[in-house]
């Protein structure tokens, strides 16, 4: 089986790897460099807490693969299962957390509720005004700059062809399969997997499938190093977007943070947002609620990227409803990093066997036309 994968972020490279591992002949085409789209803009959060319930089976599948990544890929991608804590500062957040914990439990996610004293003892320095927290001990973080190149290199080792800096000029299908013309030549295959992220809707539209997707850029930042003491990824349960911050500390001591600042619209040409320095004070105030010590350190870099947000905040994943041999995995709405390995494994299973053990029905592309 020949498969062309369009898009070289985490979804595309993971799919290329698992497809090649199943014996498919894979050509991956990326318009820039591997991992330079939504993946490199990612916070690196590997969390299941707060996910839409229908994503949890995929998230569980993916978490298992994150745990195997270093052995599987032959490279350290800095996966650390240090846990994920979400702090709570008001009764509304506490009610939301408890309701989510109750509904997620049958889906296989167990959340531990922490008291203020347990937070202080187990995670000193975090959220001194928090009234409670949820804790998921098996979740954690990974390095967004390492994971896509690691999957791409491993896929190449299994025979996949990885083509970078190739602008796609046209995509078509005839009785013999799919044809992709690029600035680096023409390619053909019997199957096409669209993992083009924020650009994915453009490709889907060429096959009569419209997806209500917007391209947006997050605002991320990193501080100078602090003495290492914060192991888990830290987030918040809140109904107030101005406080929706998150952070993690890398082993070198730097604090990576994001959230609170509204994601900005992105023009797909060139397809990269810039961080807005005017938004940084508001963002840091929200982060300081989680970690007061951050108010005393310098921010050394900020960045953004380009993510695809679908109207219902669920990804597009699975078979095309109009075109045999066409498959989709895009539009992960800024929440795709944790899912990446599971997405690649699931898509490879679906493409090569015609079935998938992980339920994907909620992510079907024809859900938009059915709702019209």
Coordinates of C-alpha atoms in Angstrom, one line a residue:
X1 CA 0.0 0.0 0.0
X2 CA 1.3 3.5 -1.0
X3 CA 0.3 6.4 1.2
X4 CA 1.0 10.1 0.8
X5 CA 0.9 12.1 4.1
X6 CA 0.4 15.8 3.8
X7 CA 1.8 17.7 6.8
X8 CA 4.9 17.1 8.8
X9 CA 3.8 18.0 12.3
X10 CA 3.4 15.5 15.1
X11 CA 0.2 14.0 13.6
X12 CA 1.8 13.6 10.2
X13 CA 5.2 12.2 11.4
X14 CA 3.6 9.8 13.9
X15 CA 1.2 8.6 11.2
X16 CA 4.1 8.1 8.8
X17 CA 6.0 6.1 11.4
X18 CA 3.2 3.8 12.3
X19 CA 2.2 3.4 8.7
X20 CA 5.7 2.4 7.8
X21 CA 5.8 0.0 10.7
X22 CA 2.8 -1.7 9.3
X23 CA 4.5 -2.1 6.0
X24 CA 3.0 0.8 4.0
X25 CA 5.2 2.7 1.5
X26 CA 5.0 6.3 2.8
X27 CA 5.8 9.6 1.4
X28 CA 5.4 12.6 3.8
X29 CA 5.3 16.1 2.3
X30 CA 5.9 19.1 4.5
X31 CA 5.6 22.8 3.2
X32 CA 8.2 24.0 5.7
X33 CA 10.4 22.0 8.0
X34 CA 9.3 19.0 10.1
X35 CA 7.5 20.1 13.3
X36 CA 7.4 23.8 12.6
X37 CA 3.6 24.4 12.6
X38 CA 1.3 23.8 15.5
X39 CA 3.7 21.3 17.1
X40 CA 6.5 23.7 17.7
X41 CA 4.1 26.3 19.1
X42 CA 2.8 23.7 21.6
X43 CA 3.2 24.0 25.4
X44 CA 4.2 20.3 25.6
X45 CA 1.3 19.3 27.9
X46 CA 0.5 15.6 28.0
X47 CA -2.8 15.7 29.9
X48 CA -6.1 13.9 29.8
X49 CA -7.8 16.1 32.4
X50 CA -10.6 18.3 31.0
X51 CA -10.7 16.6 27.6
X52 CA -14.0 16.1 25.8
X53 CA -15.1 12.6 26.9
X54 CA -15.1 11.2 23.4
X55 CA -11.3 12.0 23.2
X56 CA -10.4 10.0 26.3
X57 CA -10.0 6.5 24.6
X58 CA -7.6 8.1 22.1
X59 CA -5.8 9.9 24.9
X60 CA -5.4 6.7 26.9
X61 CA -4.0 5.0 23.7
X62 CA -1.6 7.9 23.2
X63 CA -0.4 8.0 26.8
X64 CA 0.7 4.4 26.6
X65 CA 2.7 5.3 23.5
X66 CA 4.3 8.3 25.1
X67 CA 5.6 6.0 27.8
X68 CA 7.2 3.8 25.0
X69 CA 8.5 6.7 22.9
X70 CA 12.2 6.7 23.9
X71 CA 12.5 2.9 23.3
X72 CA 10.4 3.0 20.2
X73 CA 12.1 5.9 18.5
X74 CA 15.6 5.5 19.9
X75 CA 15.7 9.1 21.1
X76 CA 14.9 10.9 24.3
X77 CA 11.9 13.2 23.6
X78 CA 11.8 14.3 27.3
X79 CA 8.6 12.6 28.2
X80 CA 8.1 12.9 32.0
X81 CA 5.1 11.4 33.7
X82 CA 5.3 13.9 36.6
X83 CA 1.5 14.3 36.9
X84 CA -0.9 17.1 36.0
X85 CA -2.4 19.3 38.7
X86 CA -5.2 21.8 38.1
X87 CA -5.7 24.4 40.9
X88 CA -9.1 25.7 42.0
X89 CA -9.7 29.1 43.4
X90 CA -13.5 29.4 43.7
X91 CA -16.6 27.3 44.2
X92 CA -17.5 27.4 40.5
X93 CA -14.2 25.8 39.6
X94 CA -14.6 23.2 42.3
X95 CA -18.1 22.3 41.1
X96 CA -16.8 22.0 37.5
X97 CA -13.9 19.7 38.5
X98 CA -16.1 17.4 40.6
X99 CA -18.7 17.1 37.8
X100 CA -16.0 16.4 35.2
X101 CA -14.3 13.8 37.5
X102 CA -17.7 12.0 37.9
X103 CA -18.4 11.9 34.2
X104 CA -14.8 11.0 33.2
X105 CA -14.5 8.1 35.7
X106 CA -16.5 5.6 33.5
X107 CA -14.2 6.6 30.6
X108 CA -11.1 5.4 32.6
X109 CA -9.8 8.6 34.0
X110 CA -9.4 8.8 37.8
X111 CA -8.8 12.3 39.3
X112 CA -7.5 12.8 42.8
X113 CA -9.0 15.8 44.7
X114 CA -6.5 17.6 46.8
X115 CA -7.2 19.8 49.8
X116 CA -5.3 23.1 50.4
X117 CA -3.0 21.4 53.0
X118 CA -2.2 18.5 50.5
X119 CA -1.3 21.1 47.9
X120 CA 1.0 22.9 50.3
X121 CA 2.7 19.7 51.5
X122 CA 3.1 17.9 48.1
X123 CA 3.6 21.0 45.8
X124 CA 5.0 23.8 47.9
X125 CA 4.9 27.2 46.2
X126 CA 1.9 26.5 44.1
X127 CA -1.4 28.4 44.4
X128 CA -1.3 29.5 48.0
X129 CA -4.9 30.8 47.7
X130 CA -6.2 27.6 46.1
X131 CA -9.2 26.0 47.8
X132 CA -8.6 22.6 46.1
X133 CA -7.0 20.9 43.1
X134 CA -7.3 17.9 40.9
X135 CA -4.3 15.6 40.3
X136 CA -3.7 13.1 37.5
X137 CA -0.5 11.3 38.4
X138 CA 0.2 9.5 35.1
X139 CA 0.1 12.6 32.9
X140 CA 3.0 15.0 32.3
X141 CA 4.9 16.7 29.5
X142 CA 7.2 16.2 26.5
X143 CA 9.4 18.4 24.3
X144 CA 7.5 19.7 21.3
X145 CA 10.8 20.5 19.5
X146 CA 12.0 16.9 19.7
X147 CA 9.0 14.7 19.1
X148 CA 8.1 15.3 15.4
X149 CA 11.7 15.1 14.2
X150 CA 12.1 11.9 16.2
X151 CA 9.0 10.3 14.6
X152 CA 10.2 11.5 11.2
X153 CA 13.7 10.1 11.6
X154 CA 12.3 6.8 12.8
X155 CA 9.9 6.6 9.9
X156 CA 12.7 7.3 7.5
X157 CA 14.6 4.4 9.1
X158 CA 11.6 2.2 8.2
X159 CA 11.8 3.3 4.6
X160 CA 9.5 6.3 4.5
X161 CA 10.4 9.2 2.3
X162 CA 10.4 12.6 4.1
X163 CA 10.2 15.6 1.9
X164 CA 10.6 19.1 3.4
X165 CA 10.2 22.6 2.1
X166 CA 7.9 21.4 -0.7
X167 CA 5.0 23.7 -1.6
X168 CA 1.9 21.7 -2.6
X169 CA 0.7 23.1 -6.0
X170 CA -2.3 20.7 -6.6
X171 CA -4.0 17.6 -5.2
X172 CA -6.2 15.4 -7.3
X173 CA -7.6 11.9 -7.6
X174 CA -8.4 9.7 -10.6
X175 CA -9.0 6.0 -11.1
X176 CA -5.3 5.2 -10.3
X177 CA -5.3 7.1 -7.0
X178 CA -4.1 10.4 -5.7
X179 CA -1.7 12.8 -7.4
X180 CA 0.2 15.6 -5.6
X181 CA 2.2 18.1 -7.5
X182 CA 4.7 20.1 -5.4
X183 CA 7.6 22.4 -5.9
X184 CA 9.9 19.4 -5.5
X185 CA 8.2 17.1 -7.9
X186 CA 5.0 15.0 -8.4
X187 CA 3.9 12.1 -6.2
X188 CA 1.3 9.4 -6.5
X189 CA -0.3 6.9 -4.1
X190 CA -3.5 4.9 -3.7
X191 CA -4.2 6.7 -0.3
X192 CA -3.9 10.2 1.0
X193 CA -3.8 11.3 4.6
X194 CA -4.4 14.9 5.3
X195 CA -2.6 16.0 8.5
X196 CA -2.1 19.5 7.3
X197 CA -3.2 21.2 10.5
X198 CA -4.6 24.7 10.0
X199 CA -4.3 24.1 6.3
X200 CA -6.2 20.9 6.4
X201 CA -9.6 22.5 5.7
X202 CA -8.3 23.9 2.4
X203 CA -7.4 20.4 1.2
X204 CA -10.7 18.9 2.4
X205 CA -12.7 21.5 0.5
X206 CA -11.1 20.3 -2.7
X207 CA -12.9 17.1 -2.2
X208 CA -16.3 18.6 -1.4
X209 CA -15.9 18.5 2.4
X210 CA -16.2 21.8 4.2
X211 CA -14.9 22.2 7.7
X212 CA -15.6 25.3 9.8
X213 CA -12.0 25.9 10.9
X214 CA -10.1 29.1 11.9
X215 CA -6.3 29.5 12.2
X216 CA -5.2 31.0 15.4
X217 CA -1.9 31.5 17.3
X218 CA -1.3 31.0 21.0
X219 CA 1.0 33.2 23.1
X220 CA 3.7 31.2 24.8
X221 CA 6.7 32.3 26.9
X222 CA 9.6 31.0 28.9
X223 CA 11.5 32.5 31.9
X224 CA 15.1 32.4 33.0
X225 CA 15.9 29.3 35.1
X226 CA 14.7 28.9 38.7
X227 CA 15.8 26.3 41.2
X228 CA 14.1 23.2 40.1
X229 CA 11.2 22.3 42.4
X230 CA 7.9 22.0 40.3
X231 CA 7.5 18.5 38.9
X232 CA 3.9 18.4 37.7
X233 CA 2.3 20.4 34.8
X234 CA 0.2 23.1 36.4
X235 CA -3.2 24.3 35.2
X236 CA -6.4 25.8 36.6
X237 CA -10.1 25.0 36.7
X238 CA -11.8 28.4 36.0
X239 CA -14.7 29.9 34.1
X240 CA -12.8 33.2 33.7
X241 CA -10.6 33.2 30.5
X242 CA -8.4 35.9 31.9
X243 CA -7.2 33.4 34.5
X244 CA -6.9 30.4 32.2
X245 CA -3.1 30.0 32.5
X246 CA -0.8 27.0 32.7
X247 CA 2.9 26.3 33.3
X248 CA 5.5 23.7 33.6
X249 CA 9.2 23.7 34.7
X250 CA 11.7 22.0 32.5
X251 CA 14.7 20.2 34.0
X252 CA 17.0 23.1 33.2
X253 CA 14.8 25.2 35.5
X254 CA 13.1 27.4 33.0
X255 CA 9.3 28.0 33.4
X256 CA 7.3 27.5 30.2
X257 CA 3.9 29.2 30.4
X258 CA 0.9 30.0 28.3
X259 CA -2.8 30.7 28.4
X260 CA -4.8 33.7 29.6
X261 CA -4.0 35.8 26.5
X262 CA -6.6 35.3 23.7
X263 CA -5.3 33.4 20.7
X264 CA -4.9 35.7 17.7
X265 CA -6.2 35.1 14.1
X266 CA -3.5 33.9 11.7
X267 CA -3.2 34.5 8.0
X268 CA -2.4 31.1 6.4
X269 CA 0.1 32.9 4.2
X270 CA 2.7 32.9 5.7
X271 CA 0.9 31.0 8.5
X272 CA 2.7 32.1 11.6
X273 CA 1.5 34.4 14.4
X274 CA 3.7 36.7 16.4
X275 CA 3.5 37.0 20.2
X276 CA 2.1 40.3 21.3
X277 CA 4.2 42.0 24.1
X278 CA 1.2 44.1 25.1
X279 CA -0.6 40.9 26.3
X280 CA 2.3 39.7 28.4
X281 CA 1.4 41.6 31.7
X282 CA -2.1 40.1 31.8
X283 CA -0.7 36.7 31.1
X284 CA 1.9 36.9 33.8
X285 CA -0.7 38.0 36.4
X286 CA -2.7 34.9 35.7
X287 CA 0.5 32.7 35.8
X288 CA 1.5 34.3 39.1
X289 CA -1.7 33.2 40.7
X290 CA -0.6 29.6 40.1
X291 CA 3.1 30.3 41.0
X292 CA 3.8 33.6 42.8
X293 CA 7.5 33.2 42.5
X294 CA 7.3 33.9 38.7
X295 CA 6.7 37.5 39.5
X296 CA 10.4 37.8 40.4
X297 CA 12.0 36.3 37.3
X298 CA 12.7 37.5 33.8
X299 CA 10.9 36.3 30.7
X300 CA 13.6 35.5 28.2
X301 CA 11.5 34.6 25.1
X302 CA 8.0 34.6 23.8
X303 CA 6.6 32.9 20.7
X304 CA 3.5 31.8 18.8
X305 CA 2.6 29.6 15.9
X306 CA -0.4 28.4 13.9
X307 CA -3.1 26.1 15.2
X308 CA -6.4 25.0 13.5
X309 CA -9.6 25.5 15.6
X310 CA -12.8 23.7 14.5
X311 CA -16.1 25.3 15.5
X312 CA -17.1 22.5 17.8
X313 CA -13.6 22.2 19.3
X314 CA -13.3 18.5 18.2
X315 CA -10.7 17.3 15.6
X316 CA -11.5 16.0 12.2
X317 CA -10.3 12.4 12.1
X318 CA -11.1 9.3 10.0
X319 CA -12.3 8.5 6.5
X320 CA -13.5 11.0 3.9
X321 CA -17.3 10.8 3.3
X322 CA -16.8 11.6 -0.4
X323 CA -13.6 10.1 -1.6
X324 CA -12.3 6.5 -1.2
X325 CA -8.8 6.3 0.0
X326 CA -8.8 9.8 1.5
X327 CA -8.3 10.2 5.3
X328 CA -8.1 13.1 7.7
X329 CA -6.4 13.9 11.0
X330 CA -6.3 17.7 11.5
X331 CA -8.0 20.5 13.5
X332 CA -6.9 19.5 17.0
X333 CA -7.8 23.0 18.4
X334 CA -4.6 23.5 20.4
X335 CA -5.1 20.3 22.4
X336 CA -3.4 17.8 20.1
X337 CA 0.1 17.4 21.5
X338 CA -0.9 14.6 24.0
X339 CA -3.0 12.8 21.3
X340 CA -0.2 12.8 18.7
X341 CA 1.2 9.3 19.0
X342 CA -2.2 7.8 19.5
X343 CA -3.5 9.6 16.4
X344 CA -0.7 8.3 14.3
X345 CA -1.2 4.7 15.5
X346 CA -5.0 4.9 15.1
X347 CA -4.8 6.3 11.6
X348 CA -2.2 3.7 10.5
X349 CA -4.6 1.0 11.8
X350 CA -7.6 2.5 10.0
X351 CA -5.8 3.0 6.7
X352 CA -4.1 -0.4 6.6
X353 CA -6.9 -2.5 8.0
X354 CA -10.1 -0.6 7.4
X355 CA -11.0 -0.5 11.1
X356 CA -9.8 1.1 14.3
X357 CA -10.1 -0.2 17.8
X358 CA -10.4 3.3 19.2
X359 CA -13.8 5.0 18.5
X360 CA -13.5 7.9 16.1
X361 CA -17.2 8.5 15.2
X362 CA -17.4 11.9 17.0
X363 CA -14.6 13.2 14.8
X364 CA -16.1 12.3 11.4
X365 CA -15.8 15.0 8.8
X366 CA -19.4 14.6 7.6
X367 CA -20.7 15.8 11.0
X368 CA -20.8 19.3 9.6
X369 CA -22.9 18.4 6.6
X370 CA -25.2 16.3 8.7
X371 CA -25.9 19.2 11.0
X372 CA -26.6 21.7 8.2

